[in-house]
Amino acid sequence: MFANEIALITKGDSKMKKILRKIGDFFGTLCGIVLLLIVGICLVLSLPFDYIKYKRSHYYKTIHKKYTLFAAMGSYFELYNEIIKNDLPIKYFSNPNETSLEYGWFVYDNTLIISNVFSFKYNFENCQWNYCVEDEEAEGERFIMPLDEYIETEIQEANQLAGEVICDKAVVLIDASCIENIDLAKKEKRFLVYDDNREDVLISFCKRVRNV
């Protein structure tokens, strides 16, 4: 008798757990759908502003390329406009396999300008900068490769995809927030470190290369 009561209670608990699990799954799915709807609405509402920004840009006035969705939101779009605005002798090479600006390359005097968004940390033991990315599982940053290897990889990929040799050296254009040791980074010739003055950094770089 007692065993039967326990069995009934256990069976009831099991059913309740299944019900609660289904309710949890339902609300989880519902929240996901609502979040996607909110993101979608925000993107749609931003389109008119993106279109106006694109039409008013130095890029459009110079290139006259037809507008595509969210064309003015990419980081390369901003960079391209800064280059045109300051009349800098930096060439843009488009990727023949892609239509987006984000997949092309900026080059000055055979030097690839790598617009970087990831972090670099300096290893004092082997005296080298290391390219790192955020690692959610480790709740920190994960080492990827040394700066030398990173630059070499970018040069090889640019030349290979462009179908011609467009560069034989490179510099990394990087936000100060992505560098752990700013003073040390500014001494590294392969870094173009900027804070709020990316245009000034690019202007100085072109002048420096020209006078070498």
mmCIF file of C-alpha atoms in Angstrom:
data_model
loop_
_atom_site.group_PDB
_atom_site.id
_atom_site.type_symbol
_atom_site.label_atom_id
_atom_site.label_comp_id
_atom_site.label_asym_id
_atom_site.label_seq_id
_atom_site.Cartn_x
_atom_site.Cartn_y
_atom_site.Cartn_z
ATOM 1 C CA MET A 1 0.000 0.000 0.000
ATOM 2 C CA PHE A 2 2.723 2.399 1.041
ATOM 3 C CA ALA A 3 4.744 1.464 -2.054
ATOM 4 C CA ASN A 4 1.748 2.189 -4.280
ATOM 5 C CA GLU A 5 1.336 5.658 -2.748
ATOM 6 C CA ILE A 6 5.018 6.422 -3.375
ATOM 7 C CA ALA A 7 4.656 5.228 -6.974
ATOM 8 C CA LEU A 8 1.634 7.506 -7.482
ATOM 9 C CA ILE A 9 3.473 10.488 -5.977
ATOM 10 C CA THR A 10 6.539 9.797 -8.130
ATOM 11 C CA LYS A 11 4.379 9.475 -11.235
ATOM 12 C CA GLY A 12 2.654 12.749 -10.362
ATOM 13 C CA ASP A 13 5.991 14.527 -9.879
ATOM 14 C CA SER A 14 7.177 13.206 -13.227
ATOM 15 C CA LYS A 15 4.082 14.558 -15.004
ATOM 16 C CA MET A 16 4.452 17.906 -13.264
ATOM 17 C CA LYS A 17 8.111 18.145 -14.350
ATOM 18 C CA LYS A 18 7.107 17.427 -17.951
ATOM 19 C CA ILE A 19 4.411 20.104 -17.793
ATOM 20 C CA LEU A 20 6.805 22.651 -16.298
ATOM 21 C CA ARG A 21 9.437 21.744 -18.905
ATOM 22 C CA LYS A 22 6.931 22.287 -21.716
ATOM 23 C CA ILE A 23 5.890 25.621 -20.202
ATOM 24 C CA GLY A 24 9.549 26.642 -19.936
ATOM 25 C CA ASP A 25 10.227 25.622 -23.544
ATOM 26 C CA PHE A 26 7.147 27.553 -24.700
ATOM 27 C CA PHE A 27 8.135 30.773 -22.939
ATOM 28 C CA GLY A 28 11.732 30.353 -24.106
ATOM 29 C CA THR A 29 10.583 30.074 -27.722
ATOM 30 C CA LEU A 30 8.156 32.966 -27.253
ATOM 31 C CA CYS A 31 10.896 35.207 -25.840
ATOM 32 C CA GLY A 32 13.147 34.278 -28.768
ATOM 33 C CA ILE A 33 10.442 35.186 -31.289
ATOM 34 C CA VAL A 34 9.710 38.493 -29.536
ATOM 35 C CA LEU A 35 13.426 39.340 -29.469
ATOM 36 C CA LEU A 36 13.771 38.585 -33.186
ATOM 37 C CA LEU A 37 10.719 40.752 -33.917
ATOM 38 C CA ILE A 38 12.167 43.655 -31.930
ATOM 39 C CA VAL A 39 15.533 43.350 -33.723
ATOM 40 C CA GLY A 40 13.762 43.118 -37.082
ATOM 41 C CA ILE A 41 11.640 46.203 -36.370
ATOM 42 C CA CYS A 42 14.715 48.178 -35.261
ATOM 43 C CA LEU A 43 16.557 47.213 -38.442
ATOM 44 C CA VAL A 44 13.608 48.183 -40.638
ATOM 45 C CA LEU A 45 13.226 51.540 -38.872
ATOM 46 C CA SER A 46 16.948 52.233 -39.312
ATOM 47 C CA LEU A 47 16.832 51.737 -43.100
ATOM 48 C CA PRO A 48 15.718 55.313 -43.987
ATOM 49 C CA PHE A 49 18.554 56.766 -41.889
ATOM 50 C CA ASP A 50 21.030 54.334 -43.418
ATOM 51 C CA TYR A 51 19.856 55.278 -46.919
ATOM 52 C CA ILE A 52 20.184 59.029 -46.258
ATOM 53 C CA LYS A 53 23.614 58.565 -44.689
ATOM 54 C CA TYR A 54 24.743 56.575 -47.717
ATOM 55 C CA LYS A 55 23.410 59.118 -50.248
ATOM 56 C CA ARG A 56 25.127 61.980 -48.431
ATOM 57 C CA SER A 57 28.444 60.157 -48.039
ATOM 58 C CA HIS A 58 31.724 60.967 -49.797
ATOM 59 C CA TYR A 59 31.753 57.354 -50.924
ATOM 60 C CA TYR A 60 28.500 57.604 -52.889
ATOM 61 C CA LYS A 61 29.337 61.014 -54.337
ATOM 62 C CA THR A 62 32.649 59.641 -55.593
ATOM 63 C CA ILE A 63 31.818 56.042 -56.544
ATOM 64 C CA HIS A 64 28.107 56.459 -57.398
ATOM 65 C CA LYS A 65 27.466 52.838 -56.502
ATOM 66 C CA LYS A 66 23.823 51.822 -56.143
ATOM 67 C CA TYR A 67 22.541 51.577 -52.568
ATOM 68 C CA THR A 68 22.196 48.138 -50.982
ATOM 69 C CA LEU A 69 20.578 47.260 -47.659
ATOM 70 C CA PHE A 70 22.503 48.538 -44.618
ATOM 71 C CA ALA A 71 25.351 49.726 -46.870
ATOM 72 C CA ALA A 72 26.269 52.567 -44.501
ATOM 73 C CA MET A 73 26.562 50.400 -41.390
ATOM 74 C CA GLY A 74 29.868 48.669 -42.132
ATOM 75 C CA SER A 75 33.168 49.738 -40.568
ATOM 76 C CA TYR A 76 34.858 49.808 -43.986
ATOM 77 C CA PHE A 77 32.252 52.300 -45.208
ATOM 78 C CA GLU A 78 33.294 54.759 -42.498
ATOM 79 C CA LEU A 79 36.962 54.172 -43.242
ATOM 80 C CA TYR A 80 36.481 54.653 -46.970
ATOM 81 C CA ASN A 81 34.691 57.973 -46.352
ATOM 82 C CA GLU A 82 37.517 59.207 -44.144
ATOM 83 C CA ILE A 83 40.029 58.369 -46.868
ATOM 84 C CA ILE A 84 38.039 60.202 -49.566
ATOM 85 C CA LYS A 85 37.253 63.146 -47.281
ATOM 86 C CA ASN A 86 40.964 63.740 -46.586
ATOM 87 C CA ASP A 87 42.008 62.977 -50.176
ATOM 88 C CA LEU A 88 44.421 60.303 -48.984
ATOM 89 C CA PRO A 89 46.371 58.286 -51.597
ATOM 90 C CA ILE A 90 45.060 54.990 -50.218
ATOM 91 C CA LYS A 91 43.661 52.592 -52.814
ATOM 92 C CA TYR A 92 40.752 50.259 -52.255
ATOM 93 C CA PHE A 93 40.838 46.835 -53.917
ATOM 94 C CA SER A 94 37.506 45.080 -54.089
ATOM 95 C CA ASN A 95 37.166 41.354 -53.617
ATOM 96 C CA PRO A 96 36.082 39.894 -56.983
ATOM 97 C CA ASN A 97 34.068 37.241 -55.123
ATOM 98 C CA GLU A 98 32.133 39.680 -52.897
ATOM 99 C CA THR A 99 30.039 42.827 -53.350
ATOM 100 C CA SER A 100 30.366 44.201 -49.811
ATOM 101 C CA LEU A 101 33.026 46.774 -48.946
ATOM 102 C CA GLU A 102 33.854 44.764 -45.840
ATOM 103 C CA TYR A 103 35.576 42.068 -47.903
ATOM 104 C CA GLY A 104 37.983 44.341 -49.804
ATOM 105 C CA TRP A 105 41.415 45.752 -48.947
ATOM 106 C CA PHE A 106 42.911 49.192 -48.349
ATOM 107 C CA VAL A 107 46.461 49.529 -49.634
ATOM 108 C CA TYR A 108 49.010 52.349 -49.681
ATOM 109 C CA ASP A 109 52.409 51.983 -51.346
ATOM 110 C CA ASN A 110 52.188 48.157 -51.294
ATOM 111 C CA THR A 111 51.252 48.264 -47.601
ATOM 112 C CA LEU A 112 47.998 46.579 -46.604
ATOM 113 C CA ILE A 113 46.069 48.551 -43.981
ATOM 114 C CA ILE A 114 44.305 45.970 -41.842
ATOM 115 C CA SER A 115 41.289 47.459 -40.083
ATOM 116 C CA ASN A 116 41.194 45.371 -36.929
ATOM 117 C CA VAL A 117 38.451 44.908 -34.294
ATOM 118 C CA PHE A 118 40.077 42.267 -32.083
ATOM 119 C CA SER A 119 42.559 42.543 -29.245
ATOM 120 C CA PHE A 120 46.324 42.339 -29.148
ATOM 121 C CA LYS A 121 48.293 41.552 -26.012
ATOM 122 C CA TYR A 122 52.021 41.785 -25.480
ATOM 123 C CA ASN A 123 53.893 38.735 -24.183
ATOM 124 C CA PHE A 124 56.918 39.961 -22.242
ATOM 125 C CA GLU A 125 58.449 36.473 -22.073
ATOM 126 C CA ASN A 126 59.003 36.135 -25.814
ATOM 127 C CA CYS A 127 58.754 39.875 -26.608
ATOM 128 C CA GLN A 128 55.951 39.635 -29.143
ATOM 129 C CA TRP A 129 52.421 40.870 -29.714
ATOM 130 C CA ASN A 130 49.712 38.233 -29.885
ATOM 131 C CA TYR A 131 46.390 38.371 -31.672
ATOM 132 C CA CYS A 132 43.518 37.332 -29.339
ATOM 133 C CA VAL A 133 39.737 36.922 -29.497
ATOM 134 C CA GLU A 134 37.027 36.759 -26.870
ATOM 135 C CA ASP A 135 36.351 33.250 -25.574
ATOM 136 C CA GLU A 136 32.928 32.986 -23.921
ATOM 137 C CA GLU A 137 33.570 29.496 -22.567
ATOM 138 C CA ALA A 138 36.809 30.516 -20.886
ATOM 139 C CA GLU A 139 35.277 33.877 -19.877
ATOM 140 C CA GLY A 140 38.320 35.702 -21.198
ATOM 141 C CA GLU A 141 40.516 36.016 -24.264
ATOM 142 C CA ARG A 142 42.006 33.212 -26.310
ATOM 143 C CA PHE A 143 45.400 33.461 -27.998
ATOM 144 C CA ILE A 144 45.214 32.922 -31.755
ATOM 145 C CA MET A 145 48.584 33.770 -33.302
ATOM 146 C CA PRO A 146 51.581 36.125 -33.050
ATOM 147 C CA LEU A 147 51.439 39.484 -34.829
ATOM 148 C CA ASP A 148 54.017 38.336 -37.424
ATOM 149 C CA GLU A 149 51.911 35.344 -38.409
ATOM 150 C CA TYR A 150 48.684 37.372 -38.394
ATOM 151 C CA ILE A 151 50.122 39.958 -40.783
ATOM 152 C CA GLU A 152 51.616 37.316 -43.074
ATOM 153 C CA THR A 153 48.274 35.490 -43.223
ATOM 154 C CA GLU A 154 46.409 38.692 -44.122
ATOM 155 C CA ILE A 155 48.916 39.570 -46.868
ATOM 156 C CA GLN A 156 48.737 36.117 -48.429
ATOM 157 C CA GLU A 157 44.932 36.072 -48.335
ATOM 158 C CA ALA A 158 44.646 39.562 -49.873
ATOM 159 C CA ASN A 159 46.995 38.735 -52.758
ATOM 160 C CA GLN A 160 45.399 35.359 -53.370
ATOM 161 C CA LEU A 161 41.792 36.585 -53.393
ATOM 162 C CA ALA A 162 42.579 39.763 -55.319
ATOM 163 C CA GLY A 163 44.191 37.656 -58.040
ATOM 164 C CA GLU A 164 47.304 39.822 -58.090
ATOM 165 C CA VAL A 165 50.043 41.074 -55.773
ATOM 166 C CA ILE A 166 48.558 44.187 -54.202
ATOM 167 C CA CYS A 167 50.757 44.272 -51.090
ATOM 168 C CA ASP A 168 53.970 42.853 -49.652
ATOM 169 C CA LYS A 169 53.781 44.333 -46.145
ATOM 170 C CA ALA A 170 51.050 45.416 -43.740
ATOM 171 C CA VAL A 171 50.108 47.532 -40.750
ATOM 172 C CA VAL A 172 47.245 47.036 -38.311
ATOM 173 C CA LEU A 173 44.870 49.973 -37.874
ATOM 174 C CA ILE A 174 43.551 49.394 -34.379
ATOM 175 C CA ASP A 175 41.437 51.156 -31.766
ATOM 176 C CA ALA A 176 43.270 51.994 -28.536
ATOM 177 C CA SER A 177 40.579 50.097 -26.602
ATOM 178 C CA CYS A 178 41.795 46.856 -28.244
ATOM 179 C CA ILE A 179 45.346 47.287 -26.957
ATOM 180 C CA GLU A 180 46.412 46.441 -23.431
ATOM 181 C CA ASN A 181 49.621 48.508 -23.341
ATOM 182 C CA ILE A 182 49.095 51.723 -25.351
ATOM 183 C CA ASP A 183 52.550 53.226 -24.825
ATOM 184 C CA LEU A 184 54.233 50.017 -25.944
ATOM 185 C CA ALA A 185 51.852 49.620 -28.887
ATOM 186 C CA LYS A 186 52.645 53.104 -30.186
ATOM 187 C CA LYS A 187 56.296 52.060 -30.462
ATOM 188 C CA GLU A 188 55.342 49.106 -32.658
ATOM 189 C CA LYS A 189 55.750 50.241 -36.296
ATOM 190 C CA ARG A 190 53.217 47.672 -37.490
ATOM 191 C CA PHE A 191 50.437 49.246 -35.404
ATOM 192 C CA LEU A 192 48.483 52.375 -36.303
ATOM 193 C CA VAL A 193 46.830 53.049 -32.960
ATOM 194 C CA TYR A 194 43.956 55.541 -32.849
ATOM 195 C CA ASP A 195 41.518 56.758 -30.235
ATOM 196 C CA ASP A 196 39.208 59.471 -31.530
ATOM 197 C CA ASN A 197 41.554 60.587 -34.297
ATOM 198 C CA ARG A 198 41.665 57.788 -36.844
ATOM 199 C CA GLU A 199 41.796 60.293 -39.697
ATOM 200 C CA ASP A 200 44.850 62.041 -38.231
ATOM 201 C CA VAL A 201 46.573 58.687 -37.756
ATOM 202 C CA LEU A 202 45.964 57.765 -41.415
ATOM 203 C CA ILE A 203 47.187 61.174 -42.593
ATOM 204 C CA SER A 204 50.370 60.856 -40.527
ATOM 205 C CA PHE A 205 50.928 57.318 -41.813
ATOM 206 C CA CYS A 206 50.709 58.399 -45.463
ATOM 207 C CA LYS A 207 53.108 61.290 -44.856
ATOM 208 C CA ARG A 208 55.554 59.017 -43.061
ATOM 209 C CA VAL A 209 55.569 56.393 -45.804
ATOM 210 C CA ARG A 210 55.915 59.057 -48.482
ATOM 211 C CA ASN A 211 58.990 60.541 -46.785
ATOM 212 C CA VAL A 212 60.779 57.216 -46.216
#
